[in-house]
Short mmCIF file of C-alpha atoms in Angstrom, two decimals:
data_model
loop_
_atom_site.label_atom_id
_atom_site.label_comp_id
_atom_site.label_asym_id
_atom_site.label_seq_id
_atom_site.Cartn_x
_atom_site.Cartn_y
_atom_site.Cartn_z
CA MET A 1 80.17 47.57 -20.78
CA LYS A 2 81.48 44.25 -19.49
CA LYS A 3 80.77 41.36 -21.82
CA LYS A 4 78.54 38.65 -20.34
CA SER A 5 80.55 35.50 -19.61
CA TYR A 6 77.64 33.03 -19.70
CA THR A 7 74.77 32.03 -21.98
CA THR A 8 71.16 31.55 -20.85
CA PHE A 9 69.38 28.47 -22.22
CA ALA A 10 65.85 27.14 -21.72
CA ALA A 11 64.80 23.52 -22.29
CA ILE A 12 61.08 22.71 -22.48
CA HIS A 13 59.64 19.18 -22.56
CA LEU A 14 56.06 18.35 -23.53
CA GLY A 15 55.75 14.95 -21.85
CA SER A 16 52.87 12.55 -21.31
CA GLU A 17 52.34 13.52 -17.66
CA MET A 18 54.22 16.80 -17.29
CA ILE A 19 55.12 19.94 -19.21
CA SER A 20 58.45 21.08 -17.81
CA MET A 21 60.88 23.95 -18.31
CA GLN A 22 64.42 24.31 -17.02
CA ILE A 23 66.40 27.54 -17.47
CA VAL A 24 70.17 27.44 -16.98
CA GLU A 25 73.19 29.71 -17.27
CA TYR A 26 76.23 28.00 -18.74
CA ARG A 27 79.80 28.57 -19.82
CA ASN A 28 80.65 24.97 -20.61
CA MET A 29 79.59 21.44 -19.64
CA ASN A 30 81.11 21.73 -16.18
CA LYS A 31 79.79 25.19 -15.42
CA VAL A 32 76.01 24.97 -15.62
CA LYS A 33 73.73 26.66 -13.09
CA VAL A 34 69.99 25.99 -12.94
CA ILE A 35 68.22 29.31 -12.29
CA GLU A 36 64.58 28.29 -12.77
CA GLN A 37 62.51 25.08 -12.95
CA CYS A 38 58.81 24.73 -13.73
CA ASN A 39 56.70 21.57 -13.80
CA HIS A 40 52.99 21.42 -14.61
CA ARG A 41 51.03 18.14 -14.53
CA VAL A 42 48.89 17.29 -17.56
CA LYS A 43 46.93 14.21 -18.63
CA LEU A 44 48.29 14.37 -22.14
CA GLY A 45 49.26 10.70 -22.25
CA GLU A 46 45.93 9.39 -21.00
CA GLU A 47 44.05 11.38 -23.66
CA THR A 48 46.34 10.31 -26.51
CA PHE A 49 46.62 6.63 -25.58
CA LYS A 50 42.85 6.36 -25.03
CA ASN A 51 41.35 8.57 -27.76
CA LYS A 52 44.32 9.13 -30.14
CA ILE A 53 43.73 12.90 -30.08
CA ILE A 54 44.47 15.82 -27.79
CA PRO A 55 41.14 17.57 -27.01
CA PHE A 56 40.70 21.22 -27.94
CA SER A 57 40.43 22.26 -24.28
CA MET A 58 43.81 20.68 -23.55
CA VAL A 59 45.39 22.36 -26.61
CA SER A 60 44.26 25.70 -25.15
CA GLU A 61 45.61 24.75 -21.71
CA ILE A 62 49.00 23.82 -23.19
CA CYS A 63 49.24 27.06 -25.19
CA GLU A 64 48.31 29.14 -22.13
CA LEU A 65 50.96 27.36 -20.06
CA LEU A 66 53.63 27.87 -22.73
CA GLN A 67 52.71 31.55 -22.95
CA GLY A 68 53.55 31.76 -19.25
CA TYR A 69 56.84 29.94 -19.83
CA LYS A 70 57.63 32.35 -22.67
CA ARG A 71 57.10 35.36 -20.37
CA LEU A 72 59.39 33.77 -17.79
CA MET A 73 62.05 33.18 -20.47
CA SER A 74 61.84 36.85 -21.42
CA GLU A 75 62.29 37.93 -17.79
CA TYR A 76 65.45 35.80 -17.49
CA GLY A 77 66.80 37.01 -20.83
CA VAL A 78 66.92 33.54 -22.39
CA GLU A 79 69.11 33.57 -25.52
CA GLU A 80 68.76 29.93 -26.65
CA CYS A 81 65.79 27.62 -26.41
CA SER A 82 64.85 24.04 -27.30
CA VAL A 83 61.24 22.79 -27.10
CA GLN A 84 60.77 19.04 -27.57
CA ALA A 85 57.75 16.75 -27.38
CA THR A 86 57.71 13.00 -26.86
CA THR A 87 55.28 10.06 -26.89
CA ALA A 88 51.88 11.69 -26.25
CA VAL A 89 52.33 14.42 -28.88
CA ARG A 90 54.14 12.04 -31.25
CA GLU A 91 51.16 9.66 -31.34
CA ALA A 92 48.34 12.23 -31.41
CA LEU A 93 46.40 12.28 -34.69
CA ASN A 94 45.97 16.06 -34.34
CA GLN A 95 49.67 16.65 -33.66
CA VAL A 96 50.00 19.18 -36.51
CA PHE A 97 47.07 21.22 -35.14
CA LEU A 98 48.67 21.35 -31.68
CA LEU A 99 52.08 22.41 -33.01
CA ASP A 100 50.46 25.04 -35.25
CA GLN A 101 48.47 26.51 -32.35
CA ILE A 102 51.59 26.61 -30.14
CA TYR A 103 53.55 28.47 -32.83
CA ILE A 104 50.72 30.94 -33.53
CA LYS A 105 50.14 31.75 -29.86
CA THR A 106 53.70 31.60 -28.49
CA GLY A 107 56.13 31.70 -31.42
CA LEU A 108 57.75 28.50 -30.10
CA LYS A 109 58.71 25.79 -32.58
CA VAL A 110 58.28 22.31 -31.12
CA LYS A 111 60.48 19.43 -32.22
CA VAL A 112 58.66 16.07 -31.97
CA VAL A 113 61.31 13.40 -31.35
CA ASP A 114 60.90 9.74 -32.28
CA MET A 115 61.30 7.01 -29.67
CA PRO A 116 64.94 6.04 -30.42
CA GLN A 117 65.96 9.70 -30.18
CA GLU A 118 63.94 10.11 -26.98
CA ILE A 119 65.67 7.13 -25.34
CA TYR A 120 69.12 8.23 -26.53
CA THR A 121 68.61 11.78 -25.21
CA LYS A 122 67.73 10.38 -21.79
CA TYR A 123 70.63 7.92 -21.96
CA THR A 124 73.22 10.69 -22.40
CA ALA A 125 72.09 12.35 -19.16
CA ILE A 126 72.07 9.05 -17.25
CA ARG A 127 75.54 8.14 -18.50
CA GLN A 128 76.92 11.51 -17.37
CA THR A 129 75.44 10.99 -13.89
CA LEU A 130 76.84 7.46 -13.63
CA ARG A 131 80.31 8.66 -14.60
CA SER A 132 80.19 11.26 -11.84
CA GLU A 133 79.51 8.34 -9.45
CA GLY A 134 82.48 6.38 -10.79
CA ILE A 135 80.28 3.96 -12.77
CA ASN A 136 81.61 4.18 -16.33
CA GLY A 137 80.84 0.76 -17.79
CA LYS A 138 84.47 0.04 -18.62
CA ASP A 139 85.31 -3.69 -18.59
CA TYR A 140 81.75 -4.65 -17.59
CA GLY A 141 78.21 -4.47 -18.91
CA MET A 142 75.31 -2.28 -17.83
CA LEU A 143 71.67 -2.54 -18.88
CA LEU A 144 69.86 0.80 -18.85
CA MET A 145 66.06 0.71 -18.82
CA ASP A 146 64.00 3.86 -19.12
CA ILE A 147 60.28 3.50 -18.50
CA SER A 148 58.01 6.38 -19.42
CA SER A 149 54.24 6.68 -19.56
CA GLY A 150 54.08 5.43 -23.14
CA GLY A 151 57.32 3.61 -23.86
CA LEU A 152 60.18 1.45 -22.68
CA GLY A 153 63.75 1.93 -23.87
CA ILE A 154 66.41 -0.71 -23.28
CA THR A 155 70.10 0.06 -23.87
CA PHE A 156 72.93 -2.42 -23.28
CA VAL A 157 76.37 -0.85 -22.78
CA ASP A 158 79.50 -2.98 -22.66
CA ASP A 159 83.05 -1.62 -22.32
CA GLU A 160 81.65 1.93 -22.80
CA LYS A 161 80.05 1.05 -26.15
CA ILE A 162 76.34 0.74 -26.95
CA LYS A 163 75.95 -2.88 -28.04
CA TYR A 164 72.15 -3.16 -28.13
CA GLN A 165 69.23 -0.76 -28.19
CA GLN A 166 65.53 -1.64 -28.35
CA ASN A 167 62.37 0.38 -27.82
CA PHE A 168 58.87 -0.85 -27.01
CA HIS A 169 55.47 0.84 -26.97
CA VAL A 170 54.97 -0.47 -23.43
CA GLY A 171 54.67 2.28 -20.84
CA ILE A 172 52.93 2.45 -17.48
CA ILE A 173 49.92 4.55 -18.57
CA ARG A 174 49.69 2.65 -21.86
CA ILE A 175 49.54 -0.65 -19.94
CA LYS A 176 46.91 0.80 -17.62
CA GLU A 177 44.77 1.88 -20.59
CA SER A 178 45.09 -1.62 -22.14
CA PHE A 179 43.00 -3.09 -19.30
CA ASN A 180 39.62 -1.77 -18.16
CA ARG A 181 38.81 -0.92 -14.54
CA ASN A 182 37.17 -4.27 -13.74
CA GLN A 183 40.12 -6.18 -15.15
CA ARG A 184 42.57 -4.13 -13.05
CA ASN A 185 40.59 -4.80 -9.86
CA GLY A 186 40.44 -8.58 -10.39
CA MET A 187 42.83 -11.03 -8.77
CA GLN A 188 43.71 -12.47 -12.21
CA PHE A 189 45.08 -9.12 -13.38
CA ASN A 190 48.56 -9.98 -12.07
CA LEU A 191 48.71 -13.17 -14.11
CA ALA A 192 47.33 -11.56 -17.29
CA LEU A 193 49.73 -8.63 -17.03
CA THR A 194 52.71 -10.90 -16.30
CA GLU A 195 52.00 -12.99 -19.41
CA PHE A 196 51.53 -9.83 -21.50
CA LEU A 197 54.87 -8.39 -20.39
CA ALA A 198 56.75 -11.71 -20.66
CA SER A 199 55.73 -12.06 -24.32
CA THR A 200 56.77 -8.45 -25.01
CA MET A 201 60.23 -8.99 -23.51
CA GLY A 202 60.93 -12.08 -25.65
CA PRO A 203 63.24 -10.39 -28.23
CA VAL A 204 65.31 -8.74 -25.50
CA ARG A 205 65.71 -12.00 -23.63
CA GLU A 206 67.08 -13.64 -26.76
CA ALA A 207 69.42 -10.75 -27.62
CA LEU A 208 70.95 -10.54 -24.14
CA LYS A 209 71.16 -14.25 -23.28
CA ASP A 210 74.99 -14.25 -23.41
CA ALA A 211 75.53 -10.75 -21.99
CA ASN A 212 77.59 -10.24 -18.85
CA ILE A 213 75.80 -7.47 -16.96
CA ARG A 214 76.87 -6.04 -13.61
CA TYR A 215 74.32 -3.28 -13.12
CA LEU A 216 70.66 -2.79 -13.97
CA ILE A 217 70.09 0.97 -14.30
CA LEU A 218 66.47 2.15 -13.96
CA SER A 219 65.05 5.57 -14.79
CA GLY A 220 61.69 7.09 -15.57
CA THR A 221 58.81 8.84 -13.84
CA GLU A 222 57.61 5.72 -12.00
CA THR A 223 60.96 5.08 -10.28
CA GLU A 224 59.89 7.68 -7.70
CA LEU A 225 56.90 5.48 -6.88
CA LEU A 226 59.19 2.47 -6.45
CA LEU A 227 61.49 4.40 -4.09
CA GLN A 228 58.49 5.60 -2.10
CA MET A 229 57.19 2.06 -1.64
CA LEU A 230 60.66 0.92 -0.52
CA GLY A 231 60.79 3.77 2.00
CA LEU A 232 63.82 5.39 0.31
CA ASP A 233 64.70 9.01 -0.50
CA THR A 234 62.81 10.00 -3.66
CA GLN A 235 64.94 13.14 -4.16
CA ALA A 236 68.34 11.41 -4.35
CA LYS A 237 70.26 11.82 -7.63
CA VAL A 238 71.42 8.18 -7.50
CA THR A 239 70.04 5.32 -5.38
CA ARG A 240 71.57 1.83 -5.16
CA ILE A 241 69.30 -1.09 -4.24
CA LYS A 242 70.08 -4.76 -3.66
CA ALA A 243 68.08 -7.04 -5.96
CA GLU A 244 66.71 -9.02 -3.00
CA GLU A 245 65.17 -5.82 -1.54
CA PHE A 246 63.20 -5.33 -4.71
CA MET A 247 62.12 -8.99 -4.87
CA GLU A 248 60.72 -8.76 -1.33
CA LEU A 249 58.55 -5.82 -2.44
CA PHE A 250 57.54 -7.68 -5.60
CA HIS A 251 56.36 -10.76 -3.70
CA LYS A 252 54.38 -8.54 -1.35
CA VAL A 253 52.65 -6.58 -4.12
CA HIS A 254 52.05 -9.66 -6.28
CA LYS A 255 49.55 -11.02 -3.73
CA LEU A 256 47.46 -7.83 -3.61
CA ASN A 257 44.67 -6.43 -5.76
CA LEU A 258 44.01 -2.70 -6.27
CA PRO A 259 41.90 -2.01 -3.13
CA GLN A 260 44.44 -3.88 -0.98
CA ILE A 261 47.37 -1.89 -2.46
CA ILE A 262 45.60 1.38 -1.55
CA LYS A 263 45.15 0.18 2.03
CA VAL A 264 48.59 -1.38 2.59
CA PHE A 265 50.71 1.43 1.08
CA LYS A 266 48.32 4.27 2.01
CA ILE A 267 48.33 5.81 -1.47
CA LYS A 268 45.67 7.41 -3.65
CA GLU A 269 43.71 5.28 -6.11
CA SER A 270 45.11 7.20 -9.11
CA VAL A 271 48.63 6.32 -7.94
CA ALA A 272 47.73 2.76 -6.88
CA GLU A 273 46.52 2.00 -10.40
CA LEU A 274 50.12 2.45 -11.56
CA VAL A 275 51.67 0.24 -8.87
CA LEU A 276 50.96 -3.19 -10.37
CA PRO A 277 52.04 -2.33 -13.93
CA THR A 278 55.19 -0.69 -12.54
CA ILE A 279 56.20 -3.52 -10.20
CA LEU A 280 55.38 -6.29 -12.68
CA LEU A 281 57.26 -4.55 -15.47
CA TYR A 282 60.32 -4.12 -13.25
CA GLU A 283 60.09 -7.80 -12.26
CA GLN A 284 60.10 -8.86 -15.91
CA LEU A 285 63.10 -6.63 -16.58
CA LEU A 286 64.96 -8.03 -13.57
CA ALA A 287 64.27 -11.54 -14.84
CA LEU A 288 66.26 -10.64 -17.97
CA VAL A 289 69.31 -9.66 -15.95
CA PRO A 290 70.70 -11.83 -13.13
CA THR A 291 72.23 -8.80 -11.43
CA LYS A 292 72.77 -8.24 -7.73
CA GLU A 293 72.43 -4.46 -7.73
CA ILE A 294 69.91 -2.02 -9.17
CA ILE A 295 70.79 1.64 -9.64
CA ILE A 296 68.06 4.26 -9.95
CA THR A 297 68.88 7.72 -11.30
CA ALA A 298 66.72 10.85 -11.14
CA ASP A 299 67.70 12.03 -14.64
CA ARG A 300 64.89 13.29 -16.85
CA PHE A 301 64.49 13.79 -20.59
CA ILE A 302 64.87 17.54 -20.07
CA ASP A 303 68.35 16.96 -18.57
CA GLY A 304 69.31 15.17 -21.79
CA ILE A 305 68.01 18.07 -23.91
CA GLN A 306 70.22 20.41 -21.90
CA LEU A 307 73.33 18.21 -22.10
CA LEU A 308 73.04 17.57 -25.85
CA HIS A 309 72.63 21.31 -26.46
CA ILE A 310 75.49 22.53 -24.25
CA GLY A 311 77.97 19.64 -24.58
CA PRO A 312 78.68 19.68 -28.35
CA LYS A 313 78.70 23.52 -28.41
CA THR A 314 81.32 23.90 -25.69
CA ASP A 315 83.38 20.70 -25.75
CA LYS A 316 84.86 19.35 -29.00
CA GLU A 317 86.00 16.14 -27.30
CA TYR A 318 82.47 15.46 -26.07
CA ALA A 319 81.06 16.13 -29.54
CA ALA A 320 83.56 13.66 -31.04
CA GLU A 321 82.68 11.11 -28.35
CA LEU A 322 78.97 11.38 -29.18
CA GLU A 323 79.68 10.86 -32.87
CA LYS A 324 81.88 7.85 -32.17
CA GLU A 325 79.24 6.36 -29.88
CA GLN A 326 76.45 6.80 -32.43
CA LEU A 327 78.55 5.20 -35.18
CA SER A 328 79.31 2.30 -32.82
CA LEU A 329 75.58 1.77 -32.28
CA ILE A 330 74.91 1.91 -36.03
CA HIS A 331 77.54 -0.76 -36.76
CA ASN A 332 76.22 -2.97 -33.95
CA ILE A 333 72.72 -2.76 -35.41
CA GLY A 334 74.24 -3.75 -38.76
CA GLU A 335 75.95 -6.76 -37.19
CA HIS A 336 72.64 -7.82 -35.66
CA TYR A 337 71.18 -8.02 -39.18
CA ASN A 338 74.32 -9.64 -40.69
CA TYR A 339 75.31 -6.66 -42.83
CA ASP A 340 78.22 -6.75 -45.28
CA VAL A 341 80.97 -4.96 -43.30
CA LYS A 342 83.37 -4.46 -46.25
CA HIS A 343 80.62 -3.05 -48.46
CA ALA A 344 79.40 -0.70 -45.72
CA LYS A 345 82.89 0.65 -45.06
CA GLN A 346 83.49 1.21 -48.79
CA VAL A 347 80.19 3.13 -49.12
CA GLU A 348 81.16 5.15 -46.03
CA ARG A 349 84.61 5.98 -47.51
CA LEU A 350 83.17 7.09 -50.87
CA ALA A 351 80.34 9.11 -49.26
CA LEU A 352 82.78 10.99 -47.03
CA ALA A 353 85.13 11.65 -49.95
CA MET A 354 82.25 13.06 -52.03
CA PHE A 355 81.07 15.24 -49.14
CA ASP A 356 84.56 16.65 -48.54
CA LYS A 357 84.91 17.60 -52.20
CA LEU A 358 81.40 19.07 -52.61
CA SER A 359 80.66 20.65 -49.20
CA LYS A 360 82.12 24.09 -49.99
CA SER A 361 80.25 24.27 -53.31
CA HIS A 362 76.96 23.69 -51.45
CA GLY A 363 77.77 25.98 -48.51
CA MET A 364 77.95 23.17 -45.92
CA ASP A 365 80.04 23.33 -42.78
#
């Protein structure tokens, strides 16, 4: 019998607005074929951000959906699987109950990732896409901003090194839930939201005041809404936009309240409620970076799960690159807090020496 030349892998993401699965066949990083994709909308984020718990009915819905995904995995002969949950599950007070029910009913073990890990996972996928477009960040700076339903991740890359990374509990649905319906409909909502976001962005503004940034890279679920309002292709892998194009849209939206947005852009009320938070947040981010071009990528968290699973397993150079990059970020964080470089390097040298001498005794690889 001929030996199979590829491995089948499934990545599942329990997000705030969507539960997604992507099944691929791979040989290495450059030979990956998507054979199945599933996306199911859920209001997980709204429930968690508003009530701090995931209701029992939604727990049952999630388990039922994952049972279906599990059957699909079996049909495709999936050999490897990674199930990860982000903001909504991470912040739910009954997180343990949800994970326990999922394991009992499906046998799937869910890894709940913290925000820095969530942003980094997404960043790896975005960086890979940018490199394929010839945008590698060598000799110039890029600011990557990922906006999800419940969080905002900001990563500054200069000369292919991560120089700054900051995460905020400021997402589109979270902002929406911070203001009641009457407040969102009022003409003063724009001003209140602008002031709220400007105060949140203060630390980033200070940290990046001397940075030389060529590109502002945007990603996240709401970028599709932005592209739609600009009349651009929402399915494109990479979209490049001039900053002045965005500012024209911003000035137009800034003068409108919720009912007017629904009428002007011909969108549903549920979608229109996300327009102002999205546009105003992007405007605040653009104010941080005097860049002339904005790049929007379609990469999702699930793409990062896939890359970080396949890359290190099949490419030693990529694995070494990831390690080097993570250490670079760690040392830059240390510099931000004025750490003792000599002391840190000495501790690192001794720790590595101890590990090398003791690893075999403890059965470590």
